[in-house]
Short mmCIF file of C-alpha atoms in Angstrom, two decimals:
data_model
loop_
_atom_site.label_atom_id
_atom_site.label_comp_id
_atom_site.label_asym_id
_atom_site.label_seq_id
_atom_site.Cartn_x
_atom_site.Cartn_y
_atom_site.Cartn_z
CA UNK A 143 0.00 0.00 0.00
CA UNK A 144 1.37 3.40 -0.93
CA UNK A 145 2.22 5.64 1.99
CA UNK A 146 0.06 8.28 0.27
CA UNK A 147 -3.00 6.05 0.24
CA UNK A 148 -5.65 7.10 2.72
CA UNK A 149 -7.80 4.28 4.01
CA UNK A 150 -11.39 5.13 4.79
CA UNK A 151 -13.44 3.81 7.69
CA UNK A 152 -16.89 2.40 6.89
CA UNK A 153 -18.73 5.57 7.94
CA UNK A 154 -16.45 7.60 5.64
CA UNK A 155 -16.62 5.20 2.72
CA UNK A 156 -20.40 5.49 2.36
CA UNK A 157 -19.93 9.14 1.35
CA UNK A 158 -17.37 8.31 -1.34
CA UNK A 159 -18.51 9.28 -4.87
CA UNK A 160 -17.18 5.91 -6.11
CA UNK A 161 -19.59 4.11 -3.78
CA UNK A 162 -22.61 6.41 -3.88
CA UNK A 163 -22.53 6.86 -7.66
CA UNK A 164 -21.85 3.27 -8.73
CA UNK A 165 -24.23 1.99 -11.39
CA UNK A 166 -23.16 -1.65 -11.62
CA UNK A 167 -26.43 -3.19 -10.50
CA UNK A 168 -28.90 -0.36 -10.68
CA UNK A 169 -31.08 -1.59 -13.54
CA UNK A 170 -30.63 -5.38 -13.65
CA UNK A 171 -33.70 -7.61 -13.68
CA UNK A 172 -33.98 -11.13 -12.29
CA UNK A 173 -34.06 -12.94 -15.64
CA UNK A 174 -33.69 -12.16 -19.32
CA UNK A 175 -31.39 -9.54 -20.87
CA UNK A 176 -29.12 -7.65 -18.41
CA UNK A 177 -30.17 -9.85 -15.52
CA UNK A 178 -29.12 -11.80 -12.45
CA UNK A 179 -29.69 -14.95 -14.46
CA UNK A 180 -26.73 -14.05 -16.66
CA UNK A 181 -24.53 -13.50 -13.60
CA UNK A 182 -25.45 -16.49 -11.42
CA UNK A 183 -26.70 -19.03 -13.95
CA UNK A 184 -30.28 -19.46 -12.77
CA UNK A 185 -33.56 -17.55 -12.56
CA UNK A 186 -34.24 -16.43 -8.97
CA UNK A 187 -38.01 -16.73 -9.42
CA UNK A 188 -37.71 -20.37 -10.54
CA UNK A 189 -35.31 -21.20 -7.72
CA UNK A 190 -37.66 -19.69 -5.13
CA UNK A 191 -40.71 -21.36 -6.67
CA UNK A 192 -38.99 -24.74 -6.45
CA UNK A 193 -38.32 -24.17 -2.74
CA UNK A 194 -42.07 -23.84 -2.19
CA UNK A 195 -42.40 -27.51 -3.03
CA UNK A 196 -40.80 -28.38 0.31
CA UNK A 197 -41.55 -25.37 2.54
CA UNK A 198 -44.50 -23.09 3.22
CA UNK A 199 -42.71 -19.77 2.76
CA UNK A 200 -39.50 -18.59 1.11
CA UNK A 201 -37.47 -15.43 1.69
CA UNK A 202 -35.05 -13.69 -0.66
CA UNK A 203 -32.67 -10.96 0.48
CA UNK A 204 -31.07 -8.95 -2.34
CA UNK A 205 -28.22 -6.78 -1.06
CA UNK A 206 -27.05 -3.79 -3.12
CA UNK A 207 -30.24 -4.18 -5.13
CA UNK A 208 -30.06 -0.89 -7.04
CA UNK A 209 -33.46 0.18 -8.31
CA UNK A 210 -34.92 -3.14 -7.18
CA UNK A 211 -35.86 -4.25 -10.69
CA UNK A 212 -34.95 -7.89 -10.03
CA UNK A 213 -37.11 -8.03 -6.92
CA UNK A 214 -39.99 -6.27 -8.64
CA UNK A 215 -39.89 -8.74 -11.53
CA UNK A 216 -40.00 -11.67 -9.11
CA UNK A 217 -42.76 -10.04 -7.07
CA UNK A 218 -44.91 -9.70 -10.19
CA UNK A 219 -44.13 -13.34 -11.06
CA UNK A 220 -45.53 -14.56 -7.74
CA UNK A 221 -48.41 -12.07 -7.78
CA UNK A 222 -49.54 -13.48 -11.12
CA UNK A 223 -49.66 -16.95 -9.55
CA UNK A 224 -51.43 -15.76 -6.41
CA UNK A 225 -48.48 -16.84 -4.25
CA UNK A 226 -47.49 -13.55 -2.60
CA UNK A 227 -48.49 -14.84 0.83
CA UNK A 228 -45.78 -17.49 0.52
CA UNK A 229 -42.93 -15.23 -0.57
CA UNK A 230 -41.02 -12.47 1.21
CA UNK A 231 -38.67 -10.24 -0.78
CA UNK A 232 -36.30 -7.72 0.80
CA UNK A 233 -34.01 -5.30 -1.00
CA UNK A 234 -31.22 -3.35 0.70
CA UNK A 235 -29.12 -0.60 -0.85
CA UNK A 236 -26.96 2.26 0.38
CA UNK A 237 -28.81 4.82 -1.76
CA UNK A 238 -32.57 5.07 -2.21
CA UNK A 239 -32.93 4.70 -5.97
CA UNK A 240 -35.73 2.17 -5.49
CA UNK A 241 -38.58 2.13 -7.95
CA UNK A 242 -42.06 2.57 -6.44
CA UNK A 243 -43.73 -0.64 -5.29
CA UNK A 244 -47.13 -1.03 -7.01
CA UNK A 245 -50.15 -1.25 -4.72
CA UNK A 246 -50.88 -4.82 -5.81
CA UNK A 247 -47.44 -6.00 -4.64
CA UNK A 248 -47.51 -6.97 -0.96
CA UNK A 249 -44.51 -9.30 -0.68
CA UNK A 250 -41.71 -6.74 -1.22
CA UNK A 251 -39.99 -4.12 0.91
CA UNK A 252 -36.92 -1.93 0.41
CA UNK A 253 -34.50 -0.69 3.08
CA UNK A 254 -31.81 1.99 2.79
CA UNK A 255 -28.62 0.98 4.59
CA UNK A 256 -25.00 -0.02 4.11
CA UNK A 257 -24.31 -3.75 4.06
CA UNK A 258 -22.13 -3.53 7.15
CA UNK A 259 -24.61 -1.58 9.27
CA UNK A 260 -27.76 -3.43 8.22
CA UNK A 261 -28.86 -6.08 10.72
CA UNK A 262 -31.16 -8.89 9.55
CA UNK A 263 -33.92 -9.98 11.89
CA UNK A 264 -34.61 -13.35 10.28
CA UNK A 265 -33.06 -16.05 8.12
CA UNK A 266 -33.26 -16.05 4.32
CA UNK A 267 -33.46 -18.90 1.84
CA UNK A 268 -31.67 -16.97 -0.89
CA UNK A 269 -29.22 -14.10 -0.42
CA UNK A 270 -27.71 -12.38 -3.44
CA UNK A 271 -25.23 -9.54 -3.83
CA UNK A 272 -24.74 -8.86 -7.54
CA UNK A 273 -21.65 -6.67 -8.08
CA UNK A 274 -22.27 -5.06 -4.70
CA UNK A 275 -19.19 -6.25 -2.79
CA UNK A 276 -17.00 -4.22 -5.17
CA UNK A 277 -18.16 -1.12 -3.26
CA UNK A 278 -18.11 -2.46 0.29
CA UNK A 279 -15.21 -1.72 2.60
CA UNK A 280 -14.99 -4.67 4.98
CA UNK A 281 -15.91 -7.23 2.33
CA UNK A 282 -14.98 -10.27 4.41
CA UNK A 283 -17.13 -9.15 7.34
CA UNK A 284 -19.99 -8.56 4.92
CA UNK A 285 -19.62 -12.09 3.56
CA UNK A 286 -19.64 -13.57 7.07
CA UNK A 287 -22.66 -11.50 8.13
CA UNK A 288 -24.69 -12.39 5.06
CA UNK A 289 -23.89 -16.10 5.06
CA UNK A 290 -24.80 -16.29 8.73
CA UNK A 291 -28.22 -14.90 7.79
CA UNK A 292 -29.00 -17.98 5.68
CA UNK A 293 -31.67 -20.49 6.61
CA UNK A 294 -30.57 -24.09 7.19
CA UNK A 295 -30.87 -24.95 3.49
CA UNK A 296 -30.30 -21.46 2.12
CA UNK A 297 -27.97 -20.26 -0.64
CA UNK A 298 -25.68 -17.22 -0.69
CA UNK A 299 -24.23 -16.12 -4.02
CA UNK A 300 -22.30 -12.96 -4.91
CA UNK A 301 -19.80 -11.45 -7.31
CA UNK A 302 -16.40 -11.18 -5.63
CA UNK A 303 -12.98 -10.09 -6.87
CA UNK A 304 -10.17 -11.66 -4.85
CA UNK A 305 -7.80 -8.99 -6.17
CA UNK A 306 -9.76 -6.36 -4.23
CA UNK A 307 -8.71 -7.75 -0.85
CA UNK A 308 -5.23 -6.93 0.46
CA UNK A 309 -3.85 -8.86 3.42
CA UNK A 310 -0.61 -7.44 4.80
CA UNK A 311 -0.47 -5.22 1.69
CA UNK A 312 -0.70 -8.15 -0.74
CA UNK A 313 -3.69 -8.94 -3.02
CA UNK A 314 -4.84 -12.42 -4.01
CA UNK A 315 -3.37 -13.94 -0.87
CA UNK A 316 -3.84 -17.64 -0.03
CA UNK A 317 -5.18 -16.64 3.40
CA UNK A 318 -8.51 -15.50 1.95
CA UNK A 319 -8.82 -18.65 -0.18
CA UNK A 320 -8.02 -20.72 2.90
CA UNK A 321 -10.75 -18.93 4.86
CA UNK A 322 -13.17 -19.68 2.03
CA UNK A 323 -12.18 -23.35 1.98
CA UNK A 324 -12.48 -23.70 5.77
CA UNK A 325 -16.06 -22.45 5.60
CA UNK A 326 -17.20 -24.25 2.43
CA UNK A 327 -17.34 -21.03 0.41
CA UNK A 328 -16.80 -21.89 -3.24
CA UNK A 329 -14.83 -19.29 -5.22
CA UNK A 330 -15.09 -19.54 -8.99
CA UNK A 331 -12.11 -17.47 -10.11
CA UNK A 332 -13.05 -17.45 -13.81
CA UNK A 333 -16.49 -16.03 -13.00
CA UNK A 334 -15.36 -14.11 -9.90
CA UNK A 335 -18.30 -15.58 -8.06
CA UNK A 336 -18.64 -16.97 -4.55
CA UNK A 337 -21.40 -19.18 -3.21
CA UNK A 338 -22.12 -21.26 -0.15
CA UNK A 339 -24.87 -22.94 1.82
CA UNK A 340 -22.92 -22.71 5.06
CA UNK A 341 -24.74 -20.52 7.58
CA UNK A 342 -22.08 -20.78 10.29
CA UNK A 343 -19.12 -18.80 8.97
CA UNK A 344 -16.57 -17.55 11.50
CA UNK A 345 -15.13 -14.04 10.99
CA UNK A 346 -11.88 -13.63 9.06
CA UNK A 347 -8.97 -13.63 11.50
CA UNK A 348 -7.35 -10.49 10.11
CA UNK A 349 -7.98 -6.98 11.44
CA UNK A 350 -9.79 -4.70 9.03
CA UNK A 351 -7.76 -1.53 8.42
CA UNK A 352 -9.96 0.38 6.00
CA UNK A 353 -10.82 0.81 2.34
CA UNK A 354 -9.19 2.53 -0.61
CA UNK A 355 -11.76 4.19 -2.86
CA UNK A 356 -9.04 5.36 -5.25
CA UNK A 357 -8.11 1.85 -6.39
CA UNK A 358 -9.24 2.50 -9.95
CA UNK A 359 -11.14 0.19 -12.27
CA UNK A 360 -11.55 -3.50 -11.52
CA UNK A 361 -12.30 -6.38 -13.92
CA UNK A 362 -15.75 -4.94 -14.70
CA UNK A 363 -14.24 -1.75 -16.09
CA UNK A 364 -15.83 0.30 -13.30
CA UNK A 365 -14.22 2.16 -10.40
CA UNK A 366 -14.18 -0.05 -7.31
CA UNK A 367 -13.00 -0.22 -3.71
CA UNK A 368 -10.14 -2.28 -2.25
CA UNK A 369 -10.16 -3.59 1.33
CA UNK A 370 -7.08 -3.83 3.57
CA UNK A 371 -6.49 -6.26 6.43
CA UNK A 372 -3.67 -6.97 8.86
CA UNK A 373 -3.05 -10.60 9.76
CA UNK A 374 -0.57 -11.45 12.49
CA UNK A 375 1.99 -14.04 11.36
#
């Protein structure tokens, strides 16, 4: 890390133009063109519908949901099948760019909060974070918090760039991969995607130092944020 680099605390990072103005996930829908389906390989509405075969109610938490288009599309899907009473959809984003929820949609709510400060009050069957972790400071804490909010058979899936995490000033360190492996978090390096069904993930052992919002563009071609940790040897 350059001696000129200023690391931001979480309460400072949320005011960064790089974070507040990011547009990576603002307009994506659940399925079809420019969608979650293209990122994660399945349609969220179909995945949730399948879960209803074995449980009475399903819950989806979409973190860094942008305008909430994906959630709205899924809400309309279940409304058309008269299944809103069996589905609960929650969208969380740092900035309130949410589209209005139509009066006939009763299964969806939006909340304005940072990932780190938001505290879930229940378990979720599906938790997604599509290109949201690029703009989070303490990314590893966010991953632990979100995975620990899964239901017993839930699924967490998110875009994640290993190069954005620096441990003892080095990116792409084996320590993060080891932490993933220890907690059954699958990292697909070619897709830069993580997923797990483990809802008992211990925190990363390193101390979070802060975030660099001047890291430049990441693999998406958009400005992103790097996280820095100190791990005692």
